């Protein structure tokens, strides 16, 4: 039977980064991805990288273009009630900043590094199924279809990096896992367009009509979002309607700088908080969105995927180099501690900035008081800043 040391399911950022770190340490791995490489690269998603994520990409040897093209942001803006408040992320956190660099570009860089190192990815692998992983002392294997032909792959460990809808988590017996979930009664409508950002840093806006966010991919390309109904369809949102609605939700300074342009990409994403515990089942480890989801308001999803991968790679490298299982045994608890902190922050940012359809007048007043407090208190701004730039890795 063909074999590898670590079989990785999913060629999103989690799977590709894990493969890269393991490959650099001389650990053989093979990635099985159900989509084509082109499909994976066409998904527009995250844009904000914590300092620790940038460092990890550096350690993985894939940060050259990120260092050259990424935009370092020392702050962000929160807009509310006609005002725009600057949050000095660096000043409040002893000099830490975030970097704007699209997930698509990270994926592209990781794919190129993988190809250059001669590491294999089987794209369009259909019907991936996991076998014999539950028992920590067994030898797990995978079955799948490649070009319509059945294939099998034996391995020491399986890394489930296949996102929220992937097969890995769903292969675990339900009684072995506990899940925690919260869904939100709205989604985000996102538009990518070649138009300059409304401000040099991101603008997060709270407005009675709903949340809005002006982000970017470069100095000439904007990525903007507005809160929308879960029942909305893309057909309902012409470019004109999108920009008009966005403008209404922004503060006057940001609104005046907005220059509508044709959408290059437009999509609607539901918001969800979700955690599966534990993140290890015998010889299967879950990482990234396969194990947890955060609403995007805190910009934490990709960063959490990166910290899971850091812990998992450390555990596997320790196992193969030093024959110690300590890192693998601690993986789940270590990752989950960080996951819950990010869940807390992402939930708090979502509640602070969105309009909830069932919100009563008391809740609305509390939300306004919270924003008022944030605008006037350095302590409140510091709490936001230290979470946004990323909590210490081992915290
Ligand atoms: P992914 O990216 O979903 O990749 C999983 C891969 O697994 C494949 N797959 C399978 N392969 C084989 N067999 C199967 N049965 C399979 N099932 C699935 C899939 O095709 C896919 O290629 O998960 P990963 O790698 O864990 O990465 C997670 C991140 O993608 C995600 O957390 C972020 O995009 C979240 N996110 C953000 N995170 C941030 O840190 N900062 C941000 O600014 C940010 N903004 C966002 C976001 C997510 C968004 N959406 C669309 C939910 C903005 C948005 C709008
Ligand atoms: C993005 O640029 O896509 C982005 C930025 C910040 C967020 C979410 C998404 O909180």
XYZ file of C-alpha atoms and ligand atoms in Angstrom:
460
model
C 0.000 0.000 0.000
C 1.407 3.525 -0.789
C 2.334 5.274 2.444
C 3.419 8.570 3.960
C 4.253 9.720 7.473
C 1.498 12.361 7.755
C -1.544 12.353 5.477
C -3.071 15.830 5.314
C -6.679 16.291 4.222
C -7.315 19.740 2.708
C -5.090 22.209 0.812
C -6.377 25.385 2.474
C -3.959 27.499 4.528
C -3.942 24.957 7.429
C -3.058 21.932 5.307
C -0.528 23.715 3.089
C 1.254 25.391 6.008
C 1.416 22.148 7.985
C 2.799 20.359 4.933
C 5.415 23.076 4.477
C 6.595 23.006 8.121
C 6.743 19.193 8.173
C 8.509 19.062 4.818
C 11.163 21.498 6.043
C 11.740 19.178 9.020
C 12.154 16.186 6.706
C 8.791 14.623 7.529
C 7.124 13.099 4.488
C 3.543 14.198 3.888
C 0.909 14.006 1.181
C -2.075 16.357 0.828
C -5.448 15.189 -0.478
C -7.678 18.074 -1.653
C -11.147 17.565 -3.051
C -11.099 20.689 -5.275
C -8.759 21.843 -8.049
C -5.878 24.219 -7.256
C -7.639 26.917 -9.341
C -10.813 26.554 -7.278
C -8.873 26.848 -4.002
C -7.159 30.021 -5.288
C -10.425 31.610 -6.410
C -11.846 31.792 -2.851
C -11.572 35.318 -1.431
C -11.341 35.150 2.345
C -9.172 36.512 5.127
C -6.960 39.568 4.901
C -5.494 40.346 8.322
C -2.454 38.558 9.729
C -1.306 38.754 13.314
C 2.391 39.304 13.981
C 2.736 35.657 15.105
C 1.215 34.412 11.837
C 3.681 36.473 9.806
C 6.536 35.067 11.928
C 5.358 31.506 11.357
C 5.136 32.064 7.590
C 8.677 33.430 7.810
C 9.863 30.318 9.665
C 8.155 28.229 6.992
C 10.213 30.062 4.364
C 7.227 31.489 2.499
C 7.175 35.138 3.620
C 9.315 36.775 0.946
C 6.423 38.229 -1.091
C 4.408 38.867 2.083
C 7.276 41.001 3.462
C 7.528 42.895 0.163
C 3.840 43.382 -0.645
C 1.988 43.109 2.697
C 0.771 46.367 4.236
C 1.726 46.814 7.890
C -1.095 48.488 9.826
C -0.373 50.106 13.179
C -4.015 50.942 13.846
C -7.651 50.709 12.796
C -10.769 52.870 12.950
C -14.104 52.237 14.639
C -16.960 54.378 13.266
C -20.138 55.025 15.237
C -22.686 57.819 15.512
C -21.061 59.970 12.824
C -17.587 59.773 14.432
C -14.491 57.814 13.478
C -12.210 56.806 16.360
C -8.653 55.724 15.677
C -7.396 52.756 17.723
C -3.606 52.915 17.954
C -2.888 49.178 17.893
C 0.900 49.565 18.043
C 0.925 52.322 20.637
C -1.393 50.349 22.919
C 0.444 47.012 22.597
C 4.100 47.958 22.832
C 4.676 48.146 19.092
C 2.776 45.165 17.710
C 1.000 45.566 14.375
C -1.067 43.510 11.909
C -0.296 42.882 8.248
C -2.786 43.084 5.381
C -2.067 40.256 2.934
C -4.806 38.194 1.329
C -5.355 34.537 2.199
C -5.349 33.848 -1.547
C -1.782 35.157 -1.768
C -0.634 33.063 1.216
C -2.190 30.017 -0.421
C -0.466 30.840 -3.714
C 2.924 31.243 -1.971
C 2.487 27.961 -0.073
C 1.456 26.087 -3.222
C 4.520 27.425 -5.072
C 6.870 26.437 -2.207
C 5.313 22.972 -2.084
C 5.744 22.470 -5.811
C 9.367 23.736 -5.642
C 10.141 21.249 -2.847
C 8.636 18.422 -4.870
C 5.984 17.630 -2.258
C 2.832 16.046 -3.628
C -0.744 17.286 -3.463
C -3.471 15.148 -4.996
C -6.090 17.656 -6.140
C -9.631 16.628 -7.056
C -9.410 13.664 -4.668
C -13.035 12.540 -4.347
C -14.745 10.574 -1.572
C -11.842 10.723 0.896
C -12.618 8.292 3.766
C -10.650 7.801 7.016
C -9.999 4.317 8.429
C -8.513 2.825 11.630
C -7.472 6.139 13.195
C -9.445 5.833 16.450
C -6.961 3.534 18.119
C -3.774 5.412 19.076
C -1.623 2.323 18.442
C -3.124 1.326 15.070
C -2.014 2.182 11.536
C -4.530 4.539 9.921
C -5.242 4.679 6.177
C -7.280 6.700 3.719
C -9.244 5.673 0.666
C -10.244 8.041 -2.153
C -10.881 8.333 -5.869
C -8.292 9.962 -8.142
C -9.235 10.487 -11.776
C -12.134 8.135 -11.039
C -9.802 5.317 -9.875
C -9.759 4.017 -6.278
C -6.570 4.746 -4.325
C -5.423 4.074 -0.756
C -2.793 5.708 1.433
C -1.364 4.389 4.671
C 0.127 6.782 7.237
C 1.292 7.239 10.823
C -1.003 10.200 11.449
C -3.884 12.012 9.746
C -4.177 15.814 9.900
C -7.784 16.902 9.292
C -7.293 20.358 7.729
C -10.427 20.157 5.605
C -12.432 23.117 6.870
C -15.841 23.309 8.521
C -17.632 21.099 5.972
C -14.811 18.550 5.661
C -14.941 14.804 6.182
C -12.449 14.543 9.090
C -14.569 15.893 11.925
C -17.607 14.068 10.576
C -15.679 10.752 10.715
C -15.327 10.948 14.496
C -17.954 8.967 16.428
C -20.376 11.594 17.822
C -20.032 10.247 21.372
C -16.278 10.977 21.287
C -16.777 14.690 20.580
C -18.533 17.626 22.193
C -19.519 20.584 20.041
C -20.389 24.156 21.003
C -22.179 26.361 18.516
C -23.838 29.709 18.061
C -25.255 30.989 14.803
C -26.064 34.623 14.079
C -29.217 35.973 12.432
C -27.278 37.734 9.632
C -24.443 37.282 7.137
C -21.748 39.366 5.459
C -21.999 40.479 1.863
C -18.434 41.044 0.605
C -17.222 42.918 -2.480
C -13.711 43.035 -3.928
C -13.077 45.993 -6.247
C -10.224 47.962 -7.766
C -10.776 51.196 -5.904
C -8.546 52.855 -3.294
C -9.392 52.139 0.375
C -11.467 54.864 2.110
C -8.759 55.241 4.783
C -5.137 54.125 5.221
C -6.307 51.539 7.798
C -9.429 49.371 8.207
C -12.734 51.028 9.160
C -15.182 48.920 11.229
C -18.572 50.695 11.393
C -21.571 50.228 13.651
C -24.791 51.719 12.260
C -28.525 51.244 12.910
C -28.807 49.848 9.340
C -26.148 47.240 10.200
C -22.415 46.634 10.405
C -19.992 47.689 7.642
C -16.257 47.096 7.134
C -13.858 48.740 4.699
C -10.785 46.560 4.330
C -8.266 46.283 1.512
C -5.872 44.044 -0.367
C -3.542 46.813 -1.588
C -3.461 50.601 -1.929
C -5.604 50.301 -5.054
C -7.840 47.322 -4.198
C -10.609 47.405 -1.576
C -12.389 44.554 0.179
C -15.616 45.811 1.764
C -18.384 44.061 3.682
C -21.874 44.933 4.854
C -24.094 43.002 7.245
C -26.975 41.481 5.249
C -29.977 39.237 5.853
C -29.369 35.479 5.729
C -32.155 35.272 3.148
C -30.522 37.852 0.823
C -29.261 36.615 -2.533
C -26.434 38.063 -4.637
C -28.957 38.883 -7.379
C -30.593 41.396 -5.014
C -27.348 43.330 -4.567
C -26.242 45.222 -7.657
C -22.880 46.995 -7.334
C -24.724 50.348 -7.122
C -26.936 49.159 -4.271
C -23.952 47.750 -2.389
C -21.917 50.969 -2.513
C -24.952 53.128 -1.663
C -25.718 50.964 1.382
C -22.064 50.919 2.470
C -21.864 54.709 2.176
C -24.946 55.148 4.389
C -23.381 53.054 7.150
C -20.022 54.863 7.248
C -19.049 58.037 9.112
C -19.011 61.188 6.923
C -15.202 61.264 6.491
C -15.024 57.652 5.293
C -18.183 58.039 3.192
C -16.739 61.071 1.380
C -13.656 59.039 0.374
C -15.636 56.113 -1.033
C -15.234 55.656 -4.800
C -17.577 52.958 -6.133
C -16.143 50.583 -8.757
C -17.226 47.394 -10.493
C -17.105 44.306 -8.250
C -14.436 41.737 -9.171
C -15.942 39.276 -6.695
C -19.094 39.303 -4.594
C -20.159 36.701 -2.045
C -22.369 36.173 1.001
C -21.076 34.318 4.065
C -23.120 33.310 7.118
C -21.625 34.023 10.549
C -21.027 31.248 13.043
C -19.189 30.459 16.275
C -18.298 26.768 16.627
C -15.844 24.628 18.579
C -15.355 20.845 18.529
C -13.604 19.293 21.537
C -11.174 17.617 21.737
C -9.054 18.268 18.633
C -7.400 14.827 18.700
C -8.945 11.377 18.257
C -6.347 8.606 18.354
C -4.157 9.244 15.311
C -6.366 11.981 13.832
C -5.665 15.645 14.623
C -8.052 18.428 13.583
C -6.647 21.871 12.740
C -8.138 25.192 11.590
C -11.747 25.542 10.456
C -12.182 21.742 10.668
C -12.230 22.156 14.456
C -13.558 25.667 15.018
C -15.202 28.663 13.359
C -15.258 32.276 14.496
C -17.352 35.094 13.021
C -14.957 37.169 10.851
C -15.446 40.406 12.848
C -12.312 39.778 14.925
C -10.182 38.668 11.909
C -9.131 35.564 13.817
C -10.006 32.490 11.656
C -6.849 32.250 9.591
C -4.682 33.276 12.536
C -6.150 30.499 14.684
C -5.553 28.028 11.861
C -1.904 29.153 11.862
C -1.483 28.737 15.631
C -3.082 25.242 15.547
C -0.651 24.322 12.808
C 2.295 25.692 14.774
C 1.398 23.508 17.787
C 0.668 20.438 15.655
C 3.876 20.752 13.620
C 5.878 21.159 16.841
C 4.260 18.014 18.282
C 4.890 15.940 15.163
C 8.481 17.134 14.755
C 9.177 16.347 18.430
C 7.651 12.906 17.919
C 9.774 12.008 14.896
C 13.013 13.660 16.069
C 12.985 12.992 19.792
C 10.533 10.103 20.047
C 8.555 12.164 22.555
C 4.762 12.245 22.454
C 4.477 15.175 24.882
C 3.682 17.786 22.214
C 1.112 15.573 20.511
C -0.490 14.719 23.841
C -0.796 18.408 24.738
C -1.888 19.548 21.276
C -5.635 19.617 21.862
C -5.587 21.381 25.238
C -2.969 23.882 24.079
C -4.832 24.756 20.891
C -8.262 24.897 22.554
C -7.114 27.399 25.167
C -6.194 29.816 22.389
C -9.329 28.942 20.396
C -11.670 29.890 23.247
C -9.919 33.215 23.771
C -10.390 33.998 20.081
C -14.027 32.810 20.261
C -14.606 35.225 23.141
C -13.074 38.185 21.308
C -14.788 37.423 17.990
C -18.162 37.124 19.716
C -17.626 40.384 21.615
C -16.627 42.278 18.431
C -19.638 40.841 16.592
C -22.046 41.844 19.367
C -20.491 45.296 19.658
C -20.712 46.179 15.971
C -23.760 44.434 14.449
C -27.474 45.197 14.575
C -29.319 42.197 15.969
C -32.876 41.908 14.607
C -34.225 40.827 18.007
C -32.373 43.579 19.875
C -34.632 45.462 22.291
C -34.204 49.111 23.232
C -32.261 48.175 26.396
C -29.727 46.083 24.440
C -29.387 48.878 21.911
C -28.609 51.428 24.648
C -26.034 49.049 26.164
C -24.345 48.652 22.784
C -24.144 52.436 22.404
C -22.753 52.808 25.927
C -20.121 50.172 25.160
C -19.006 52.035 22.027
C -19.034 55.317 23.932
C -16.808 53.692 26.587
C -14.469 52.316 23.905
C -14.165 55.771 22.309
C -13.231 57.401 25.611
C -11.262 54.787 27.567
C -7.650 53.890 26.916
C -8.133 50.711 28.984
C -11.010 49.572 26.746
C -8.981 50.367 23.614
C -5.998 48.439 25.010
C -8.157 45.345 25.589
C -9.400 45.507 21.993
C -5.902 46.151 20.626
C -4.130 43.305 22.456
C -6.719 40.808 21.223
C -6.778 42.172 17.673
C -2.987 42.044 17.192
C -3.016 38.544 18.707
C -2.532 37.195 22.198
C 0.832 35.672 23.088
C 1.223 32.273 21.461
C 1.423 30.115 24.525
C -1.264 32.009 26.390
P -10.259 26.089 4.540
O -9.661 27.342 4.026
O -11.742 25.960 4.532
O -9.599 24.886 3.727
C -10.076 23.570 3.842
C -9.720 22.813 2.570
O -10.164 21.454 2.685
C -10.790 21.071 1.478
N -11.740 19.982 1.766
C -11.497 18.679 1.478
N -10.448 18.055 0.913
C -10.519 16.699 0.736
N -11.616 15.972 1.109
C -12.681 16.548 1.686
N -13.747 15.831 2.061
C -12.650 17.955 1.904
N -13.529 18.856 2.433
C -12.956 20.055 2.343
C -11.460 22.342 0.990
O -11.739 22.301 -0.408
C -10.419 23.390 1.343
O -9.489 23.587 0.307
O -9.787 25.804 6.064
P -8.389 26.149 6.775
O -7.240 25.716 5.924
O -8.516 25.634 8.151
O -8.307 27.737 6.807
C -9.201 28.510 7.576
C -9.432 29.894 6.934
O -9.767 29.690 5.581
C -10.538 30.697 7.642
O -10.443 30.553 9.047
C -10.472 32.200 7.319
O -10.706 32.432 5.958
C -11.486 32.977 8.159
N -11.549 34.412 7.822
C -10.624 35.300 8.335
N -9.611 34.869 9.126
C -8.654 35.747 9.577
O -7.747 35.312 10.309
N -8.659 37.079 9.212
C -9.627 37.588 8.420
O -9.555 38.774 8.087
C -10.683 36.704 7.974
N -11.666 37.154 7.192
C -12.569 34.886 6.993
C -12.606 36.281 6.693
C -13.539 34.044 6.453
C -14.543 34.565 5.652
N -15.501 33.646 5.117
C -15.731 33.504 3.745
C -16.059 32.647 6.000
C -13.599 36.809 5.894
C -14.602 35.958 5.395
C -15.694 36.595 4.582
C -10.731 41.147 5.030
O -9.890 41.956 4.619
O -11.256 40.302 4.281
C -11.142 41.206 6.457
C -10.509 42.086 7.315
C -10.899 42.152 8.638
C -11.914 41.332 9.107
C -12.534 40.435 8.250
C -12.145 40.371 6.914
O -12.290 41.420 10.416
